[in-house]
Coordinates of C-alpha atoms in Angstrom, one line a residue:
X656 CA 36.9 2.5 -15.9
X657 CA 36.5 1.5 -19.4
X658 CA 33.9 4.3 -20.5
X659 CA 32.1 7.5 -18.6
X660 CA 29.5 5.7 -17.3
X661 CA 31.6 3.2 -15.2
X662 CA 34.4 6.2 -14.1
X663 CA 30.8 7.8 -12.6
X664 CA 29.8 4.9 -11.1
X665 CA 33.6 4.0 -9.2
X666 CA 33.2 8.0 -8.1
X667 CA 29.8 7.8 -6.6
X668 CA 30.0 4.8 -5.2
X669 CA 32.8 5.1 -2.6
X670 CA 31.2 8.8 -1.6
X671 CA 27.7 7.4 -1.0
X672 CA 28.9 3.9 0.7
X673 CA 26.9 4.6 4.6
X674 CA 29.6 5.5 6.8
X675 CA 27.3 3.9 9.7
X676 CA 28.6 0.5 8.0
X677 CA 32.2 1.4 7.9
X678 CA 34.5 3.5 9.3
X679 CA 31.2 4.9 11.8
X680 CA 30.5 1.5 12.9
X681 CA 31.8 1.6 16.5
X682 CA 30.0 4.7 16.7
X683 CA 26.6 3.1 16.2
X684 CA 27.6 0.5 18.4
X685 CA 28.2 3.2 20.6
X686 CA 24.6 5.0 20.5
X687 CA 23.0 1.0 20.7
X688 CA 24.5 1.2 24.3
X689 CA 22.3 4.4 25.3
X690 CA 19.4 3.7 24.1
X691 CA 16.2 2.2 25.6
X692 CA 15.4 -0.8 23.9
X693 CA 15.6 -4.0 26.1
X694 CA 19.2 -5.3 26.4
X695 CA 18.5 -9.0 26.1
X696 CA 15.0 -9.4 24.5
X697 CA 13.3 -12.9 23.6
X698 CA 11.3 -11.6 21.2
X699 CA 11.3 -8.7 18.8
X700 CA 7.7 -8.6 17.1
X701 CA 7.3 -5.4 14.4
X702 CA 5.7 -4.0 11.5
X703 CA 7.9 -1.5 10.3
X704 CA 11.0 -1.5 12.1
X705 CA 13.5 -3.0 9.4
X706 CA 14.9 -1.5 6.4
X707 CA 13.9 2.5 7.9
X708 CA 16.0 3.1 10.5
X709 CA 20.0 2.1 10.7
X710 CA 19.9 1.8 14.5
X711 CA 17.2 -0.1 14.7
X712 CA 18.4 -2.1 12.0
X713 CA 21.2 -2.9 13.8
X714 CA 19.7 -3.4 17.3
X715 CA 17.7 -5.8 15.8
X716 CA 20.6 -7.8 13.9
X717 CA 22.9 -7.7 16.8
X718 CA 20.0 -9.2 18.7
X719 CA 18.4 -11.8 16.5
X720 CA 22.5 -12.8 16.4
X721 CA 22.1 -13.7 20.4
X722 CA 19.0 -15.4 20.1
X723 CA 16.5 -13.4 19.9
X724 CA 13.6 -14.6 17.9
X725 CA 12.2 -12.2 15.2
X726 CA 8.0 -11.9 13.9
X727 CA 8.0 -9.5 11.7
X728 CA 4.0 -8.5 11.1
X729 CA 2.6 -7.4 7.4
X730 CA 2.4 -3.4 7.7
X731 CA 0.5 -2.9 4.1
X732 CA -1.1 -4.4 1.3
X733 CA 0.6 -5.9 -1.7
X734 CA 2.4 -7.8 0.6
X735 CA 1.8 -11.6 -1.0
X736 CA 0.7 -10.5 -3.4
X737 CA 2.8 -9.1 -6.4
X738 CA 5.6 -11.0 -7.4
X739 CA 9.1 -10.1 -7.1
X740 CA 8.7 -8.1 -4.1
X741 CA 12.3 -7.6 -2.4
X742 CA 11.5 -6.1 0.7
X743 CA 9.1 -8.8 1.3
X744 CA 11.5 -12.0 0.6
X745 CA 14.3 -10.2 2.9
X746 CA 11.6 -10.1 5.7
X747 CA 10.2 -13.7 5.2
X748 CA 14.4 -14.8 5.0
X749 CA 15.2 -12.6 8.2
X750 CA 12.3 -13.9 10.6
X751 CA 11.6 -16.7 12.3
X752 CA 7.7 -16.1 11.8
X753 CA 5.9 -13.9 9.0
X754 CA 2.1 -13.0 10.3
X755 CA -0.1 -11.8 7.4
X756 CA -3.4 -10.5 6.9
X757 CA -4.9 -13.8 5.5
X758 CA -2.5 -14.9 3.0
X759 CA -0.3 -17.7 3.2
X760 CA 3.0 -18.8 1.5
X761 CA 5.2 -21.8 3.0
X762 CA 5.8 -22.9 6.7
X763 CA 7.1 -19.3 8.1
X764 CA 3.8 -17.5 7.3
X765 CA 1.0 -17.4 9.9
X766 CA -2.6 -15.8 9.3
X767 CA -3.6 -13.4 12.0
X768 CA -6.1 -10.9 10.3
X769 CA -5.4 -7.7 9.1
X770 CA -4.1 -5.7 12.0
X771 CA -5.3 -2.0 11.0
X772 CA -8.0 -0.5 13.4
X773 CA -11.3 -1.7 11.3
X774 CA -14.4 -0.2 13.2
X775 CA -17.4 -1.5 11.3
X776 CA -20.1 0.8 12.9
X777 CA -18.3 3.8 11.5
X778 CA -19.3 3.5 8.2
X779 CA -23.3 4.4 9.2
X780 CA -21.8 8.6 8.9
X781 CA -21.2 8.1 5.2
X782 CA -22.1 11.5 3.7
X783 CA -22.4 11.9 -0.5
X784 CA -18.7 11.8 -1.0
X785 CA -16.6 10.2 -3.5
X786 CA -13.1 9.9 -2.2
X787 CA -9.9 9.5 -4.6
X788 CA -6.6 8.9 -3.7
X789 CA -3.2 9.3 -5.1
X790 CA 0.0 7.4 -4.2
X791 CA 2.9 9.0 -5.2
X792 CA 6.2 7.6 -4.9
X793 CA 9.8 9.2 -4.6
X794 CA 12.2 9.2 -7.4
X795 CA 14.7 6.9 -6.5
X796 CA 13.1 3.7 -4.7
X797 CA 15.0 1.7 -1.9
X798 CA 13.2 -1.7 -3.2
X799 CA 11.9 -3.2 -6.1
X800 CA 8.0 -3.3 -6.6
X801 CA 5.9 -2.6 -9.3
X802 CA 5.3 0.5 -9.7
X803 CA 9.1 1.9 -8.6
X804 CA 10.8 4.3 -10.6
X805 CA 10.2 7.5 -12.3
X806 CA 9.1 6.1 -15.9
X807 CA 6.4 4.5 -13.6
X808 CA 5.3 7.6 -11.5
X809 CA 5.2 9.6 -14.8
X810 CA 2.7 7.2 -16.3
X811 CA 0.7 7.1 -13.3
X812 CA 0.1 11.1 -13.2
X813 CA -0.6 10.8 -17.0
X814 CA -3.1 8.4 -16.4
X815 CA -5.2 10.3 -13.1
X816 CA -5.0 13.2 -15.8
X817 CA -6.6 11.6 -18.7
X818 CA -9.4 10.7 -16.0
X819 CA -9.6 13.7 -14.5
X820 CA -9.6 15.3 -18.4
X821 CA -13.1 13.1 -18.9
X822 CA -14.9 14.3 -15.8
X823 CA -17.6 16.6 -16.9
X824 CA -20.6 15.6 -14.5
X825 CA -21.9 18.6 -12.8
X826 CA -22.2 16.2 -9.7
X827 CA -19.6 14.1 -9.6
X828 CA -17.1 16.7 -10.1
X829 CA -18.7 18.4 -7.1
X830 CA -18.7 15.4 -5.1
X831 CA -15.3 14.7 -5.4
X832 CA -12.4 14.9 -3.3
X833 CA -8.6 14.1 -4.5
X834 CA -6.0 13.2 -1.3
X835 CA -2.6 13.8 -2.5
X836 CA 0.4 11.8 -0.6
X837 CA 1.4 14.3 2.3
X838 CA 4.8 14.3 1.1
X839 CA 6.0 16.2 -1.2
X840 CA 8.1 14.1 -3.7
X841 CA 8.6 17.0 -6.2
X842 CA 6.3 15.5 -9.2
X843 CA 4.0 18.7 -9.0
X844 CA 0.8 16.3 -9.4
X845 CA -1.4 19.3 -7.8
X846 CA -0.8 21.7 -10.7
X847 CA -1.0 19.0 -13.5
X848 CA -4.4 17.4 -12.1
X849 CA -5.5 20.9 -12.1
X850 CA -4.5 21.9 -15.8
X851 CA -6.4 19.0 -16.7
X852 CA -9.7 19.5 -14.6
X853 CA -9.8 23.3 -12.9
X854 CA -13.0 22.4 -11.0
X855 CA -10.9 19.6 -8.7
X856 CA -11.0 20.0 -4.9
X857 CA -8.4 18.8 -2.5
X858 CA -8.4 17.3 0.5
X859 CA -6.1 17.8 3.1
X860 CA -2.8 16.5 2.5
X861 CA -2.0 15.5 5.9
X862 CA -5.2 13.6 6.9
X863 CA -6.2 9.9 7.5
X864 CA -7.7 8.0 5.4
X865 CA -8.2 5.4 7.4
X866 CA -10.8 7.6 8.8
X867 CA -12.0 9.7 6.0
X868 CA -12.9 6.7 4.1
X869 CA -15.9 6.3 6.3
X870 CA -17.8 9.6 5.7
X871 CA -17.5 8.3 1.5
X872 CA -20.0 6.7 -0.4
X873 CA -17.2 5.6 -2.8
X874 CA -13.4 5.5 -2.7
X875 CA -11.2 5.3 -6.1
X876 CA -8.5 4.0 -5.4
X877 CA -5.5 4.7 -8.1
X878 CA -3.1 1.8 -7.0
X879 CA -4.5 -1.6 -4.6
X880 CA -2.4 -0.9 -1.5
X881 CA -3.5 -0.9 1.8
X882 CA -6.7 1.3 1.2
X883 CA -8.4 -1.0 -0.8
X884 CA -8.1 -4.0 1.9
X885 CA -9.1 -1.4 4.5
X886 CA -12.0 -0.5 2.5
X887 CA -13.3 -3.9 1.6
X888 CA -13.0 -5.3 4.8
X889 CA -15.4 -2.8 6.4
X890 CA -17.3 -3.3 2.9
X891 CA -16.8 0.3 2.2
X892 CA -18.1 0.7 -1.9
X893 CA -14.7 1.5 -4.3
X894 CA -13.5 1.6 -8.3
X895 CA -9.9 0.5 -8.6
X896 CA -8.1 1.5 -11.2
X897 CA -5.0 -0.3 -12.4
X898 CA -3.0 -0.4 -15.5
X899 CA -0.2 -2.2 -14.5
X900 CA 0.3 -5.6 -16.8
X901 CA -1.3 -7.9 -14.6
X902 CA 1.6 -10.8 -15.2
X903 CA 3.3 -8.9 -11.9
X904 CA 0.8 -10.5 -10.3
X905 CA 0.6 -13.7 -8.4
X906 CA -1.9 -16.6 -9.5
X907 CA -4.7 -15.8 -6.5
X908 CA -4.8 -12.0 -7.2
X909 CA -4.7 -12.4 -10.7
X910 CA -7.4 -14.1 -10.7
X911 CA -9.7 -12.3 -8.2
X912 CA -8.6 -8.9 -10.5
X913 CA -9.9 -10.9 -13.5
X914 CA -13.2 -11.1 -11.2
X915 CA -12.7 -7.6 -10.3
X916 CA -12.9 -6.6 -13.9
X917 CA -15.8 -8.5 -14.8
X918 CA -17.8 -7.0 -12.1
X919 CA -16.9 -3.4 -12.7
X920 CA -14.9 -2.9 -10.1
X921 CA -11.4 -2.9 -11.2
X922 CA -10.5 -1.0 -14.4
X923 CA -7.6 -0.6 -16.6
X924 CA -8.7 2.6 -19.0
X925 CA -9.8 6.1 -17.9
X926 CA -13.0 6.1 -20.1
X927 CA -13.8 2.5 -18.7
X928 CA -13.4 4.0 -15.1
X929 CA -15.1 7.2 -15.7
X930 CA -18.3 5.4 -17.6
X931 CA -18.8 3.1 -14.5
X932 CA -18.9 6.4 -12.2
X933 CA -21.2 7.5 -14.2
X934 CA -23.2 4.4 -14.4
X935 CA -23.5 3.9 -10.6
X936 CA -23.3 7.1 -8.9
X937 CA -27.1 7.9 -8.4
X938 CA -27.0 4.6 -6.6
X939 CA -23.8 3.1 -5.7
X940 CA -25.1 1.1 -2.7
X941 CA -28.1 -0.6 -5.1
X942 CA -24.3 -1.7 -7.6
X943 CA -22.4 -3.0 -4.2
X944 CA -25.2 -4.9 -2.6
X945 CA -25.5 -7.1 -5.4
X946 CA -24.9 -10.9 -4.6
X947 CA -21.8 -11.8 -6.8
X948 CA -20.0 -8.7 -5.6
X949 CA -21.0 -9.4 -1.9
X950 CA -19.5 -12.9 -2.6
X951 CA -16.6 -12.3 -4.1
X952 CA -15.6 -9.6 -1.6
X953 CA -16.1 -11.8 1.0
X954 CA -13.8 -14.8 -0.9
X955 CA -11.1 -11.6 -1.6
X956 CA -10.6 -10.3 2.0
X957 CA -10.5 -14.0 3.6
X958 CA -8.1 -14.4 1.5
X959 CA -5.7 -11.4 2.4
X960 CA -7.4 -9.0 5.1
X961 CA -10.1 -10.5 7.9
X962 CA -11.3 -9.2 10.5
X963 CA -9.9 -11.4 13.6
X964 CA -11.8 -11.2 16.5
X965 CA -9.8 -13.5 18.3
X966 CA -6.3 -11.7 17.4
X967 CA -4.6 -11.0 20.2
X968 CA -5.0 -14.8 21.7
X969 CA -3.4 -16.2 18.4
X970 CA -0.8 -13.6 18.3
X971 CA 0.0 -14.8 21.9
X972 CA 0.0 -18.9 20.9
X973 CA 2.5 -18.2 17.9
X974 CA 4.7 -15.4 19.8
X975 CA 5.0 -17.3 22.8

């Protein structure tokens, strides 16, 4: 304790070690006994069930321990492709088999599609829409990524309000939407998207985008995350706009964001994003049919999210 920072730290630190990991072991193990969850599994195959739950954590240690053999299955986007994902690299370490969306990386990865519910013939409802969506993140993250941290998430509402400070078209403003994160991680974005534009509508906070994105002639999309790859795959029309330093990248994505950019797609300025809503909105479909976005869409989400018809059959020949 050589200075007030390290006499904090020694403080915190035993007050904020889980208990479940210590002295409340036994009583985990203890509430692992009642549950439901098969006692002697051969196979545990998930999405999301490590790193947000301590029991099922532990179920599935204690089990993988015995024997059991683990798949874990992408749950999002970004997965394979920013570097210096933790959560990720713990996953791929922990498993005996990663399945991704499309991507690749070493022996333990196997390609099985993307795995979201993609219904193609839903996008004939589109209605004159222009969806935006904001990702908010809390405070303090459990992982490393990106875009964690709240230096990051204040730069991130500072740049949606410059954007939403530029839009002045009568139609576009009226055509737009704004999806907020349906939990509430205290940042106030609401009331400081609305200082900067007063005319903004919301949508609500607690529905799917999965399925709104269908009824939109155009998504923005504010961070590329598993809305993006949901969107392209059904070929849905979208603006990305990113102005992270694209060196957290890895080499594919960098260079299909490079593409992006050069298409019109993907932009890293406000005014660069706002001009090219401008440019295409009377006709967005006329911008998105054209043949060298068609193409590279198609090279993008072979790459990281396909549509597998034959899924379930090649989930069953790795699993099994």
């Amino acid at each position: 304790n050589n200075n007030l920072f390290e006499k904090f730290i020694t403080s915190e630190l035993l007050t904020n070690i889980p208990k479940t990991f210590l002295e409340s072991f036994q009583t985990l193990e203890k509430s692992l006994e009642k549950n439901i969850f098969p006692k002697s599994p051969k196979v545990i195959f998930t999405t999301v069930g490590i790193n947000r739950s301590t029991i099922m954590d532990r179920y599935i240690a204690s089990k993988v321990e015995n024997g059991t053999k683990l798949f874990i299955v992408q749950h999002g986007a970004t997965n394979g492709q920013f570097k210096h994902w933790w959560q990720f690299k713990h996953e791929m370490k922990i498993s005996n088999k990663f399945l991704t969306w499309g991507w690749t990386e070493g022996k333990k990865t196997k390609s099985i599609g993307i795995i979201n519910n993609i219904n193609l013939d839903n996008y004939k409802r589109k209605k004159l829409l222009i969806f935006l969506e904001i990702k908010m993140k809390q405070l303090f993250s459990r992982g490393t990524w990106v875009d964690c941290g709240g230096k990051n998430s204040i730069d991130y509402i500072n740049a949606c309000c410059s954007f939403f400070s530029l839009i002045k078209n009568e139609k576009i403003i009226n055509n737009l939407r704004v999806k907020l994160h349906h939990k509430d991680f205290g940042w106030e974005e609401r009331t400081k998207f609305l200082r900067c534009n007063t005319k903004i509508k919301f949508m609500d906070d607690h529905s799917k985008m999965n399925k709104e994105i269908y009824k939109a002639k155009l998504v923005l999309h504010t961070y590329p995350g598993t809305g993006h790859l949901e969107c392209l795959t059904t070929n849905i029309p979208i603006l990305m706009f990113y102005f992270y330093d694209f060196k957290y990248l890895k080499p594919k994505t960098k260079k299909y964001f490079e593409k992006f950019v050069k298409l019109g797609i993907l932009h890293t300025k406000p005014k660069s994003l706002y001009k090219k809503l401008l440019e295409i909105n009377d006709d967005v479909d006329l911008w998105w049919s054209r043949k060298e976005i068609q193409n590279t869409i198609k090279e993008y989400t072979s790459d990281f999210a396909y549509i597998n018809p034959k899924q379930l059959s090649d989930i069953k020949k790795i699993v099994i």
